[in-house]
XYZ file of C-alpha atoms in Angstrom:
81
model
C 0.000 0.000 0.000
C 1.413 3.389 -0.981
C 0.659 6.267 1.362
C -0.512 9.560 -0.074
C 1.594 12.630 0.411
C -0.094 15.599 2.088
C -0.916 18.420 -0.349
C 2.109 20.397 0.873
C 4.450 17.615 -0.308
C 2.450 16.199 -3.240
C 4.600 17.941 -5.868
C 7.942 16.735 -4.528
C 6.526 13.226 -4.072
C 5.162 13.117 -7.632
C 8.413 14.403 -9.155
C 10.456 11.873 -7.179
C 8.265 8.995 -8.360
C 8.381 10.244 -11.960
C 12.171 10.455 -11.893
C 12.209 14.189 -12.634
C 13.344 15.279 -9.172
C 16.924 16.246 -8.399
C 18.814 13.793 -6.179
C 18.445 16.211 -3.253
C 14.699 16.493 -3.836
C 14.338 12.709 -4.143
C 16.164 12.214 -0.833
C 13.903 14.806 0.801
C 10.824 13.000 -0.544
C 12.074 9.629 0.710
C 12.952 10.919 4.176
C 9.614 12.692 4.519
C 7.701 9.614 3.392
C 9.657 7.437 5.836
C 8.462 9.483 8.835
C 4.925 10.255 7.627
C 5.844 13.729 6.346
C 6.907 15.136 9.716
C 9.892 17.491 9.278
C 10.733 17.316 12.994
C 11.005 13.535 12.727
C 13.353 13.807 9.729
C 15.515 16.208 11.737
C 15.535 13.851 14.756
C 16.046 10.658 12.734
C 18.231 8.156 14.564
C 18.248 5.393 11.962
C 21.974 5.597 11.339
C 22.074 2.395 9.273
C 19.876 4.060 6.615
C 21.956 4.783 3.492
C 20.398 8.265 3.303
C 20.952 9.234 6.948
C 24.031 11.379 6.273
C 22.229 13.121 3.405
C 18.863 13.728 5.063
C 17.380 17.201 4.839
C 16.624 19.445 7.797
C 19.522 17.977 9.827
C 21.182 20.306 12.308
C 24.922 20.425 11.713
C 27.017 19.438 14.708
C 30.380 20.927 15.645
C 33.463 19.236 14.211
C 35.060 16.860 16.742
C 38.442 18.468 16.054
C 37.419 21.813 17.554
C 38.237 22.923 21.060
C 35.851 22.208 23.902
C 35.062 25.905 24.328
C 33.886 26.318 20.754
C 31.823 23.120 21.010
C 30.123 24.475 24.133
C 29.418 27.750 22.373
C 28.050 25.936 19.302
C 25.795 23.838 21.509
C 24.304 26.918 23.131
C 23.622 28.662 19.816
C 21.769 25.794 18.122
C 17.984 26.130 18.001
C 16.073 23.986 20.468
């Protein structure tokens, strides 16, 4: 059974299925479909064994592990909740 995309995402879903979407758009469509079109769930995705996990849209970038502790603390306080 194929779920229907909400009207807000119908265009991206249709283009991805038709093969006319860019790779980035197709990944966005897949990630949204995977979590029932909930952007917050895409952002919070913890399925690290998914081949698309590193490419998922809406992900918050984390500080590089090579930075100093002070800059990591500062980066952590400036990220949106």
